[in-house]
Coordinates of C-alpha atoms and ligand atoms in Angstrom, one line a residue:
X2 CA -29.5 78.5 21.4
X3 CA -30.6 79.2 25.0
X4 CA -30.2 82.6 26.6
X5 CA -28.1 83.5 29.6
X6 CA -27.9 86.5 31.9
X7 CA -25.7 87.2 34.9
X8 CA -25.4 90.3 37.1
X9 CA -23.1 91.6 39.9
X10 CA -23.9 95.1 41.1
X11 CA -25.9 97.4 43.3
X12 CA -29.3 96.6 41.7
X13 CA -31.3 93.6 42.8
X14 CA -29.7 90.8 40.7
X15 CA -32.9 88.8 40.4
X16 CA -34.7 91.8 38.9
X17 CA -32.0 92.3 36.3
X18 CA -31.8 88.6 35.5
X19 CA -35.5 87.9 35.2
X20 CA -36.2 91.0 33.0
X21 CA -33.2 90.0 30.9
X22 CA -34.3 86.4 30.5
X23 CA -37.8 87.6 29.4
X24 CA -36.0 89.6 26.6
X25 CA -34.0 86.5 25.7
X26 CA -36.9 84.1 25.7
X27 CA -36.9 84.2 21.9
X28 CA -33.7 82.2 22.1
X29 CA -35.4 79.2 23.7
X30 CA -38.3 78.8 26.0
X31 CA -38.8 75.2 27.1
X32 CA -37.4 75.5 30.6
X33 CA -35.5 78.0 32.7
X34 CA -33.7 78.7 35.9
X35 CA -32.0 81.2 38.2
X36 CA -29.4 81.0 40.9
X37 CA -28.6 83.9 43.3
X38 CA -26.8 84.9 46.4
X39 CA -28.9 86.0 49.4
X40 CA -27.2 88.8 51.3
X41 CA -28.7 88.3 54.7
X42 CA -28.0 84.6 55.1
X43 CA -25.0 84.4 52.8
X44 CA -26.8 81.5 51.2
X45 CA -27.5 80.7 47.6
X46 CA -31.0 79.9 46.1
X47 CA -31.8 78.0 43.0
X48 CA -35.1 78.0 41.2
X49 CA -35.5 76.0 38.0
X50 CA -38.2 74.2 36.1
X51 CA -39.8 73.2 32.9
X52 CA -41.8 76.1 31.4
X53 CA -41.5 79.7 30.5
X54 CA -39.9 82.7 32.3
X55 CA -43.4 83.9 33.4
X56 CA -43.5 80.7 35.5
X57 CA -40.0 81.5 37.0
X58 CA -41.2 85.1 37.8
X59 CA -44.6 84.4 39.1
X60 CA -44.3 81.2 41.0
X61 CA -41.1 81.7 43.1
X62 CA -40.1 84.0 45.9
X63 CA -37.6 86.8 45.4
X64 CA -38.1 88.8 48.6
X65 CA -34.4 88.7 49.5
X66 CA -31.7 91.3 49.1
X67 CA -29.5 90.0 46.4
X68 CA -26.8 91.4 44.1
X69 CA -25.2 88.4 42.4
X70 CA -26.9 85.8 40.2
X71 CA -27.1 84.0 36.9
X72 CA -30.1 82.8 34.9
X73 CA -30.9 80.7 31.9
X74 CA -33.7 80.1 29.4
X75 CA -33.4 76.8 27.5
X76 CA -33.9 75.3 24.1
X77 CA -33.2 71.6 24.7
X78 CA -30.3 69.9 22.9
X79 CA -29.2 67.2 25.3
X80 CA -32.1 65.8 27.3
X81 CA -35.8 66.6 27.6
X82 CA -37.1 69.9 28.8
X83 CA -37.6 69.1 32.5
X84 CA -36.5 70.3 35.9
X85 CA -33.4 68.1 36.1
X86 CA -32.1 69.3 32.7
X87 CA -32.8 72.9 33.4
X88 CA -29.9 75.2 34.2
X89 CA -28.1 76.1 36.5
X90 CA -26.1 72.9 36.9
X91 CA -23.7 72.2 39.7
X92 CA -20.3 70.6 40.3
X93 CA -20.1 67.4 42.4
X94 CA -19.8 69.2 45.8
X95 CA -22.3 71.9 44.5
X96 CA -19.5 74.5 45.0
X97 CA -19.7 75.8 41.4
X98 CA -22.9 76.7 39.6
X99 CA -23.1 77.2 35.8
X100 CA -25.4 78.3 33.1
X101 CA -24.5 77.4 29.5
X102 CA -25.6 78.2 26.0
X103 CA -24.1 75.9 23.4
X104 CA -23.1 72.3 22.8
X105 CA -20.0 70.5 24.2
X106 CA -19.0 67.9 21.6
X107 CA -16.4 65.9 23.5
X108 CA -18.3 65.7 26.9
X109 CA -18.3 61.9 26.9
X110 CA -14.5 61.7 26.3
X111 CA -13.7 64.3 29.0
X112 CA -16.0 62.7 31.5
X113 CA -14.3 59.3 30.9
X114 CA -10.8 60.7 31.1
X115 CA -11.0 63.2 34.1
X116 CA -14.1 62.6 36.2
X117 CA -15.3 59.0 35.5
X118 CA -16.6 58.6 39.1
X119 CA -18.8 61.7 39.1
X120 CA -22.5 61.0 38.9
X121 CA -24.3 63.5 36.8
X122 CA -27.7 64.8 37.9
X123 CA -28.9 65.6 34.4
X124 CA -28.7 64.4 30.8
X125 CA -27.0 67.6 29.7
X126 CA -23.5 68.1 28.3
X127 CA -23.1 71.1 30.5
X128 CA -22.4 69.3 33.7
X129 CA -19.0 68.2 32.4
X130 CA -17.8 71.8 32.4
X131 CA -18.7 72.6 35.9
X132 CA -17.4 69.3 37.2
X133 CA -14.1 69.7 35.4
X134 CA -13.8 73.2 37.0
X135 CA -14.2 71.8 40.5
X136 CA -11.9 68.9 39.7
X137 CA -9.1 71.2 38.6
X138 CA -9.8 73.8 41.3
X139 CA -8.5 71.3 43.9
X140 CA -5.0 72.1 42.7
X141 CA -5.3 75.3 40.7
X142 CA -6.7 78.8 41.3
X143 CA -10.3 79.3 40.1
X144 CA -9.2 81.3 37.1
X145 CA -6.6 78.6 36.1
X146 CA -9.1 75.8 36.7
X147 CA -11.7 77.5 34.4
X148 CA -9.1 78.3 31.7
X149 CA -7.8 74.7 31.9
X150 CA -11.4 73.4 31.4
X151 CA -11.9 75.8 28.5
X152 CA -8.7 74.5 26.9
X153 CA -10.2 71.0 26.9
X154 CA -13.8 71.4 25.9
X155 CA -14.6 71.4 22.2
X156 CA -17.8 72.9 20.8
X157 CA -19.8 76.1 21.5
X158 CA -20.3 77.8 24.7
X159 CA -21.3 81.0 26.4
X160 CA -20.9 80.3 30.2
X161 CA -21.5 82.1 33.4
X162 CA -20.0 80.5 36.5
X163 CA -20.4 81.4 40.2
X164 CA -18.3 80.0 43.0
X165 CA -20.3 79.7 46.2
X166 CA -17.1 80.5 48.2
X167 CA -17.0 84.0 46.7
X168 CA -20.2 86.1 46.4
X169 CA -18.2 89.0 45.1
X170 CA -17.2 87.4 41.8
X171 CA -18.7 85.9 38.6
X172 CA -16.8 84.3 35.8
X173 CA -17.7 84.0 32.1
X174 CA -16.3 82.6 28.9
X175 CA -17.4 82.2 25.3
X176 CA -16.7 80.3 22.1
X177 CA -19.0 80.4 19.1
X178 CA -22.2 81.2 21.2
X179 CA -22.8 84.9 21.7
X180 CA -22.0 86.7 24.9
X181 CA -21.8 90.4 25.7
X182 CA -20.7 92.3 28.8
X183 CA -22.6 95.5 29.8
X184 CA -20.7 98.0 31.9
X185 CA -22.0 100.6 34.3
X186 CA -20.4 102.2 37.4
X187 CA -23.1 100.5 39.5
X188 CA -22.8 97.0 38.1
X189 CA -21.8 94.5 35.4
X190 CA -24.2 92.5 33.4
X191 CA -23.5 89.6 31.1
X192 CA -26.0 88.3 28.5
X193 CA -26.5 86.5 25.2
X194 CA -28.0 89.5 23.6
X195 CA -27.5 93.3 23.9
X196 CA -31.3 93.6 24.5
X197 CA -30.9 92.2 28.0
X198 CA -28.2 94.9 28.8
X199 CA -30.0 98.0 27.5
X200 CA -31.3 99.2 30.9
X201 CA -28.2 98.3 32.9
X202 CA -25.2 99.4 30.9
X203 CA -23.7 102.6 29.6
X204 CA -21.3 100.7 27.4
X205 CA -21.0 97.1 26.2
X206 CA -18.5 94.8 24.6
X207 CA -19.3 91.8 22.4
X208 CA -16.9 89.2 23.9
X209 CA -14.6 87.4 21.4
X210 CA -14.3 83.7 21.1
X211 CA -12.0 81.9 23.6
X212 CA -12.1 84.8 26.0
X213 CA -12.3 84.4 29.7
X214 CA -13.9 87.2 31.8
X215 CA -13.8 87.7 35.6
X216 CA -16.2 90.1 37.2
X217 CA -15.6 91.2 40.7
X218 CA -16.8 93.7 43.3
X219 CA -14.5 95.4 45.7
X220 CA -15.0 98.6 47.8
X221 CA -18.4 99.3 46.0
X222 CA -16.7 99.2 42.6
X223 CA -17.6 96.7 40.0
X224 CA -14.9 95.7 37.6
X225 CA -14.0 93.1 35.0
X226 CA -10.9 91.7 33.4
X227 CA -10.6 89.8 30.2
X228 CA -7.9 87.3 29.2
X229 CA -7.5 84.8 26.4
X230 CA -7.4 81.1 27.2
X231 CA -3.7 81.2 28.0
X232 CA -4.1 84.2 30.2
X233 CA -2.9 87.0 28.0
X234 CA -4.9 90.2 28.7
X235 CA -7.5 91.2 26.1
X236 CA -8.3 94.9 26.0
X237 CA -11.4 95.6 23.8
X238 CA -12.9 99.0 23.2
X239 CA -16.4 99.3 24.8
X240 CA -19.2 100.4 22.5
X241 CA -21.8 103.1 23.5
X242 CA -25.2 101.6 24.3
X243 CA -27.3 103.1 21.6
X244 CA -30.4 100.8 21.6
X245 CA -33.7 102.5 22.4
X246 CA -35.9 100.8 24.9
X247 CA -39.1 101.5 22.9
X248 CA -37.6 99.5 19.9
X249 CA -37.8 96.3 22.0
X250 CA -41.4 96.7 23.3
X251 CA -44.6 95.7 21.6
X252 CA -45.7 99.3 21.1
X253 CA -49.4 98.6 21.7
X254 CA -49.7 95.7 19.2
X255 CA -51.0 92.4 20.5
X256 CA -48.0 90.5 19.2
X257 CA -44.4 91.3 18.2
X258 CA -45.1 89.6 14.9
X259 CA -47.9 92.0 14.0
X260 CA -45.8 95.0 15.1
X261 CA -42.9 93.8 13.0
X262 CA -45.1 93.2 9.9
X263 CA -46.5 96.7 10.3
X264 CA -43.0 98.2 10.5
X265 CA -41.9 96.9 7.1
X266 CA -42.7 100.0 5.1
X267 CA -40.5 102.0 7.5
X268 CA -37.7 99.4 7.1
X269 CA -37.7 100.0 3.3
X270 CA -37.7 103.8 3.9
X271 CA -34.9 103.5 6.5
X272 CA -32.7 101.5 4.2
X273 CA -33.3 104.1 1.5
X274 CA -32.3 106.9 3.9
X275 CA -29.2 105.0 5.0
X276 CA -28.0 103.8 1.6
X277 CA -29.5 106.1 -1.0
X278 CA -28.5 109.6 -0.2
X279 CA -29.6 112.3 -2.7
X280 CA -30.0 109.6 -5.3
X281 CA -26.5 108.3 -4.8
X282 CA -25.7 105.1 -3.0
X283 CA -23.4 105.2 0.0
X284 CA -22.5 101.5 0.1
X285 CA -18.7 101.5 0.7
X286 CA -16.6 101.3 -2.5
X287 CA -14.7 98.2 -1.2
X288 CA -18.0 96.3 -1.0
X289 CA -19.2 97.4 -4.5
X290 CA -15.8 96.4 -6.0
X291 CA -16.1 92.9 -4.4
X292 CA -19.3 92.4 -6.4
X293 CA -17.9 94.0 -9.6
X294 CA -14.8 91.9 -9.6
X295 CA -16.2 88.4 -8.7
X296 CA -16.9 85.6 -11.2
X297 CA -19.6 84.1 -9.1
X298 CA -21.6 84.9 -6.0
X299 CA -22.2 82.2 -3.4
X300 CA -25.1 83.1 -1.1
X301 CA -25.1 81.0 2.1
X302 CA -28.1 81.3 4.5
X303 CA -30.8 79.4 6.3
X304 CA -34.6 79.5 6.5
X305 CA -36.2 82.8 5.7
X306 CA -32.8 84.4 5.1
X307 CA -32.2 81.7 2.4
X308 CA -35.4 82.7 0.8
X309 CA -34.2 86.2 0.7
X310 CA -31.1 84.8 -0.9
X311 CA -33.1 83.2 -3.7
X312 CA -34.6 86.6 -4.5
X313 CA -31.0 88.0 -4.4
X314 CA -29.9 85.4 -6.9
X315 CA -32.6 86.6 -9.3
X316 CA -31.4 90.2 -8.8
X317 CA -27.7 89.5 -9.2
X318 CA -28.3 87.4 -12.3
X319 CA -31.0 89.6 -14.0
X320 CA -29.8 93.1 -13.0
X321 CA -26.1 92.8 -12.3
X322 CA -25.4 89.9 -14.7
X323 CA -23.3 88.0 -12.1
X324 CA -23.9 84.2 -11.9
X325 CA -25.1 83.4 -8.4
X326 CA -25.8 80.3 -6.4
X327 CA -27.7 79.9 -3.1
X328 CA -26.8 77.3 -0.6
X329 CA -28.4 75.9 2.5
X330 CA -25.8 76.7 5.1
X331 CA -26.1 73.4 7.0
X332 CA -25.4 71.6 3.7
X333 CA -22.7 73.8 2.4
X334 CA -20.6 73.4 5.5
X335 CA -20.1 69.6 5.0
X336 CA -21.0 69.1 1.3
X337 CA -19.0 71.8 -0.4
X338 CA -19.6 72.5 -4.1
X339 CA -16.9 73.1 -6.6
X340 CA -15.9 76.7 -6.2
X341 CA -14.9 78.8 -9.2
X342 CA -11.9 81.1 -9.2
X343 CA -12.5 84.5 -7.6
X344 CA -15.7 83.7 -5.8
X345 CA -17.5 86.1 -3.4
X346 CA -19.4 84.6 -0.4
X347 CA -22.4 86.5 0.9
X348 CA -23.8 85.4 4.2
X349 CA -27.3 86.5 4.9
X350 CA -28.5 86.3 8.5
X351 CA -31.0 88.3 10.6
X352 CA -29.3 87.4 13.9
X353 CA -25.7 87.1 12.6
X354 CA -25.3 84.2 15.0
X355 CA -26.6 81.2 13.1
X356 CA -24.1 78.4 13.8
X357 CA -24.7 76.7 10.4
X358 CA -23.5 79.9 8.7
X359 CA -20.6 80.4 11.1
X360 CA -19.3 76.9 10.2
X361 CA -19.3 77.9 6.5
X362 CA -17.8 81.3 7.2
X363 CA -14.9 79.8 9.0
X364 CA -14.3 77.2 6.3
X365 CA -14.5 79.8 3.5
X366 CA -12.1 82.0 5.3
X367 CA -9.7 79.1 5.7
X368 CA -9.9 78.8 1.9
X369 CA -8.9 82.5 1.6
X370 CA -12.1 83.6 -0.2
X371 CA -13.7 87.0 0.2
X372 CA -16.7 87.3 2.5
X373 CA -19.5 89.7 3.3
X374 CA -22.3 89.4 5.8
X375 CA -25.7 91.0 5.4
X376 CA -27.2 91.2 8.9
X377 CA -29.6 93.0 11.2
X378 CA -27.1 92.9 14.1
X379 CA -23.9 94.8 13.5
X380 CA -22.2 93.5 16.6
X381 CA -23.0 89.9 15.8
X382 CA -20.4 87.2 15.2
X383 CA -21.0 86.9 11.5
X384 CA -20.7 90.7 11.1
X385 CA -17.5 90.8 13.0
X386 CA -15.9 87.8 11.3
X387 CA -16.6 88.5 7.7
X388 CA -14.3 90.8 5.7
X389 CA -17.2 93.3 5.4
X390 CA -20.8 93.6 6.6
X391 CA -23.9 95.5 5.6
X392 CA -26.5 96.3 8.2
X393 CA -30.2 95.8 7.4
X394 CA -31.4 98.5 9.8
X395 CA -34.7 96.6 10.4
X396 CA -34.5 97.3 14.2
X397 CA -34.7 94.5 16.8
X398 CA -36.8 91.6 15.5
X399 CA -38.3 89.8 18.5
X400 CA -41.0 87.5 17.1
X401 CA -39.5 84.1 16.3
X402 CA -41.0 84.2 12.8
X403 CA -38.9 86.6 10.7
X404 CA -40.8 89.3 8.7
X405 CA -39.2 92.7 8.7
X406 CA -35.7 91.3 8.5
X407 CA -36.7 89.4 5.3
X408 CA -38.0 92.5 3.8
X409 CA -34.8 94.3 4.8
X410 CA -32.6 91.6 3.4
X411 CA -34.4 91.6 0.0
X412 CA -34.3 95.5 -0.1
X413 CA -30.5 95.4 0.5
X414 CA -30.0 92.7 -2.1
X415 CA -32.0 94.8 -4.6
X416 CA -29.9 97.8 -3.8
X417 CA -26.6 95.9 -4.1
X418 CA -27.6 94.3 -7.4
X419 CA -28.7 97.7 -8.7
X420 CA -25.5 99.5 -7.7
X421 CA -23.3 96.9 -9.2
X422 CA -25.3 96.8 -12.5
X423 CA -23.6 98.5 -15.4
X424 CA -27.0 99.5 -16.9
X425 CA -29.5 100.8 -14.4
X426 CA -32.9 99.4 -15.4
X427 CA -35.0 101.8 -13.4
X428 CA -34.8 104.6 -10.8
X429 CA -34.5 102.5 -7.6
X430 CA -35.3 105.3 -5.2
X431 CA -38.5 106.0 -6.9
X432 CA -39.5 102.4 -7.3
X433 CA -38.7 101.6 -3.6
X434 CA -40.8 104.5 -2.5
X435 CA -43.7 103.0 -4.5
X436 CA -43.0 99.6 -2.8
X437 CA -43.3 101.2 0.7
X438 CA -46.7 102.8 -0.3
X439 CA -48.0 99.5 -1.7
X440 CA -46.9 97.7 1.5
X441 CA -48.7 100.4 3.6
X442 CA -51.9 99.7 1.6
X443 CA -51.9 96.0 2.4
X444 CA -51.1 96.6 6.1
X445 CA -53.8 99.3 6.4
X446 CA -56.3 96.8 5.0
X447 CA -55.3 93.9 7.2
X448 CA -58.7 93.3 8.6
X449 CA -59.8 92.1 5.2
X450 CA -57.1 89.4 5.3
X451 CA -58.2 88.5 8.9
X452 CA -61.7 87.9 7.6
X453 CA -60.6 86.1 4.5
X454 CA -58.6 83.4 6.3
X455 CA -61.0 82.9 9.2
X456 CA -62.8 80.0 7.7
X457 CA -60.5 79.0 4.9
X458 CA -57.2 77.8 6.5
X459 CA -58.7 75.1 8.6
X460 CA -57.3 72.0 7.0
X461 CA -54.1 70.1 7.9
X462 CA -52.4 71.0 4.7
X463 CA -52.0 74.0 2.5
X464 CA -50.0 74.9 -0.7
X465 CA -48.6 78.1 -2.0
X466 CA -47.9 78.2 -5.8
X467 CA -46.2 80.7 -8.0
X468 CA -43.6 81.0 -10.7
X469 CA -40.3 82.8 -11.0
X470 CA -39.9 85.5 -8.2
X471 CA -43.4 84.5 -7.0
X472 CA -42.1 80.9 -6.4
X473 CA -39.5 82.3 -4.0
X474 CA -42.2 84.2 -2.2
X475 CA -44.2 81.0 -2.0
X476 CA -41.3 79.3 -0.2
X477 CA -41.2 82.1 2.4
X478 CA -44.9 82.3 2.7
X479 CA -45.2 78.5 3.3
X480 CA -42.5 78.6 6.0
X481 CA -44.2 81.5 7.7
X482 CA -47.6 79.7 7.7
X483 CA -46.3 76.4 8.9
X484 CA -44.0 77.7 11.6
X485 CA -46.7 79.6 13.5
X486 CA -50.0 77.9 12.6
X487 CA -48.5 74.3 12.4
X488 CA -50.5 73.8 9.2
X489 CA -48.3 71.7 7.0
X490 CA -47.6 74.1 4.1
X491 CA -45.5 73.7 1.0
X492 CA -44.3 76.4 -1.4
X493 CA -44.3 75.0 -4.9
X494 CA -43.2 76.1 -8.3
X495 CA -46.7 76.3 -9.9
X496 CA -45.7 74.2 -12.9
X497 CA -44.0 71.5 -10.9
X498 CA -47.1 70.6 -8.8
X499 CA -48.5 68.4 -11.5
X500 CA -45.3 66.2 -11.5
X501 CA -46.5 64.3 -8.4
X502 CA -47.6 66.5 -5.6
X503 CA -51.0 67.3 -7.2
X504 CA -51.9 63.9 -5.9
X505 CA -52.4 65.6 -2.5
X506 CA -55.0 68.0 -3.8
X507 CA -58.5 67.0 -2.8
X508 CA -61.8 68.8 -1.9
X509 CA -61.3 71.9 0.2
X510 CA -57.4 71.8 0.3
X511 CA -56.3 75.5 0.4
X512 CA -54.0 76.5 -2.5
X513 CA -52.8 80.1 -2.4
X514 CA -51.5 81.4 -5.7
X515 CA -49.2 84.4 -6.1
X516 CA -49.2 86.2 -9.5
X517 CA -47.0 89.3 -9.9
X518 CA -45.0 88.6 -13.1
X519 CA -46.9 89.5 -16.4
X520 CA -44.9 87.1 -18.6
X521 CA -45.9 84.0 -16.6
X522 CA -49.3 85.1 -15.2
X523 CA -51.2 83.0 -17.7
X524 CA -49.1 79.9 -16.9
X525 CA -49.8 80.2 -13.2
X526 CA -53.5 80.8 -14.0
X527 CA -53.5 77.5 -15.9
X528 CA -52.1 75.8 -12.8
X529 CA -54.7 77.3 -10.7
X530 CA -57.4 75.8 -12.9
X531 CA -55.7 72.4 -12.6
X532 CA -56.0 72.5 -8.8
X533 CA -59.5 73.9 -8.8
X534 CA -60.6 71.0 -11.1
X535 CA -59.5 68.7 -8.3
X536 CA -61.4 70.5 -5.6
X537 CA -58.8 72.9 -4.2
X538 CA -60.1 76.0 -2.4
X539 CA -58.0 78.7 -4.1
X540 CA -57.0 82.1 -2.8
X541 CA -55.3 84.3 -5.4
X542 CA -52.9 87.2 -4.5
X543 CA -52.2 89.3 -7.6
X544 CA -50.8 92.6 -8.6
X545 CA -53.4 94.9 -10.2
X546 CA -51.8 94.8 -13.6
X547 CA -52.2 91.0 -13.8
X548 CA -55.3 90.6 -11.7
X549 CA -58.7 89.1 -12.6
X550 CA -62.0 90.3 -11.2
X551 CA -62.3 87.2 -9.0
X552 CA -58.9 87.5 -7.3
X553 CA -59.0 87.6 -3.5
X554 CA -56.1 90.0 -2.7
X555 CA -55.2 92.6 -5.2
X556 CA -52.1 94.6 -4.6
X557 CA -50.9 98.0 -6.0
X558 CA -48.5 97.7 -8.9
X559 CA -44.8 98.0 -8.3
X560 CA -41.8 97.4 -10.5
X561 CA -41.8 93.7 -11.4
X562 CA -38.3 93.1 -9.9
X563 CA -39.5 94.5 -6.5
X564 CA -42.7 92.6 -6.3
X565 CA -41.4 90.1 -3.7
X566 CA -41.3 93.0 -1.2
X567 CA -45.1 93.5 -1.7
X568 CA -46.4 90.0 -2.3
X569 CA -44.9 88.7 0.9
X570 CA -46.9 91.1 3.1
X571 CA -50.3 89.5 2.6
X572 CA -48.7 86.0 3.1
X573 CA -47.3 87.2 6.5
X574 CA -50.7 88.5 7.5
X575 CA -52.3 85.2 6.3
X576 CA -49.9 83.3 8.6
X577 CA -50.5 85.7 11.5
X578 CA -54.3 85.7 11.4
X579 CA -54.5 81.9 10.8
X580 CA -52.3 81.3 13.8
X581 CA -54.4 83.8 15.8
X582 CA -57.7 82.1 14.9
X583 CA -56.2 78.7 15.7
X584 CA -55.1 80.1 19.1
X585 CA -51.4 79.4 18.6
X586 CA -48.5 81.1 20.5
X587 CA -47.6 83.4 17.6
X588 CA -44.4 85.1 18.9
X589 CA -43.0 81.8 20.3
X590 CA -44.0 78.9 18.2
X591 CA -43.3 75.4 19.6
X592 CA -39.9 73.8 19.3
X593 CA -38.3 76.9 17.8
X594 CA -35.9 79.6 18.8
X595 CA -35.0 82.9 17.2
X596 CA -31.3 82.5 17.1
X597 CA -30.1 79.1 16.1
X598 CA -26.7 78.9 17.6
X599 CA -26.3 75.1 17.4
X600 CA -25.4 73.2 14.2
Ligands
F6R26 C1 -38.2 81.7 10.0 C2 -36.9 82.1 10.5 C3 -35.8 81.2 10.4 C4 -34.5 82.0 10.2 C5 -33.3 81.0 10.2 C6 -32.0 81.8 10.0 O1 -39.2 82.7 10.3 O2 -36.8 83.2 11.1 O3 -36.0 80.4 9.3 O4 -34.5 82.7 9.0 O5 -33.2 80.3 11.4 O6 -31.8 82.7 10.9 P1 -30.8 84.0 10.7 O7 -31.4 84.8 9.6 O8 -30.8 84.6 12.0 O9 -29.5 83.4 10.3

């Protein structure tokens, strides 16, 4: 995780870097730092500390002309979040400064072998990189010293390096962790996410693994060069910067999460516009054939995206008749199941950067299997490295808790399952249009949910129960509530609760039941009675067709297959308003980061 930004150009570097770090804060926000060159004194300044970017912006002095700098926002992996462990880090003589996103696996071995006498100032793995660079720079050119270091380090990294002896240059390299370069005639920006480049670049390039980049200024020109680790030039094609600034603002909402919840009907409509044109699907034939010709689909994902994967499994098995399994990415990578002949691997990831998935993708590619990524970020690593990818078109998702990307993923999975199906069970365009309207209805009425949860979700624990598709929504609903409100919440198959966990039900424990499937509605109602008999405070979310007069949240009816797209909306609002009433940091919950680029 972590986010990095570097700049060399005509603008004030600290402005570009601090604004960029704010946009990257979703990647980690326990400490931060900045390092920049002061024109007037030809000196370098470092500010770093535990805390958020607002601290870095508000509590330090930037009244200096400066055009070169690097910055970092951290999600701690090695060592506590404190000033010492914050980036930048420095080489032994302090000649080189570095910011790093990633994990160096062999840092102990490298330290022992090459720089045993160097005393590190922090507990981080990063210091080994910058010290090795200075160690090799005594005999090699800077570029050679960095490339030699890169050839030795194992693990993931996106790096920015500044040599205090040259304020007209900046160096960068990447492996596994994301890094992009933004190009404009008046300056070059490097960052972990395209969002930090938007205002400063006309074109950009997602940098490939094991690439080394030098950025330099000469005669008022700002240029870059890319080579691979052995020094062979790499000549990528820059992409046009096509991200709109408004898409990454809060747009008048108090939190990104609320904005993103409210955007979900338009995400469904946008996916319909993109993939269902005049009633026909425009998903590339090559992708459709992959699904039609496979014996088994293996969905690999993590967290919320994995919950979308479960819904996808239901769709592929019930609509397309293709056996499908869902795997937790971090388990699949090292505990691989028996794979049938002719499998198809589907990676689902909002960010397209999740390291657990990347490890699986690399393994599956080694085995020669076919792969497709479903992601919100078309320039991401997983999109680039799979055989094919499908874009979710949810627009930038900034809140750490994923909402609209989930809805986008489920919509795409429904669409894929439908296209691949030999017999179309309904008119998907029509049914998705109804879904968007039903979502709008819940969102328009969100104040009701605000009032409903105000006094109800005050206990330490909470349960979501449901069956079938509703069970999958319960898993997602529970994750959302726990990650932003810190109420320990479990999503349970309603019928399973009595096999042990019901022991936790006591007076006043909230149990939220979801009922959207007619054929199992009565069974779930029986489970509701069981928990009520033991004192649970029950909230029922039901579709109109299966609702009772006493139900708390009644939703418009939609096609039974597509109910997860509607039932999830009140659960996201329950999570949002509970966290709001508890005074939690909704968009940046503790200990988390949006893009999980460490395994
Ligand atoms: C929860 C959440 C996470 C992510 C998970 C995978 O709200 O966002 O559980 O779903 O970290 O991330 P992606 O989808 O980017 O691979």
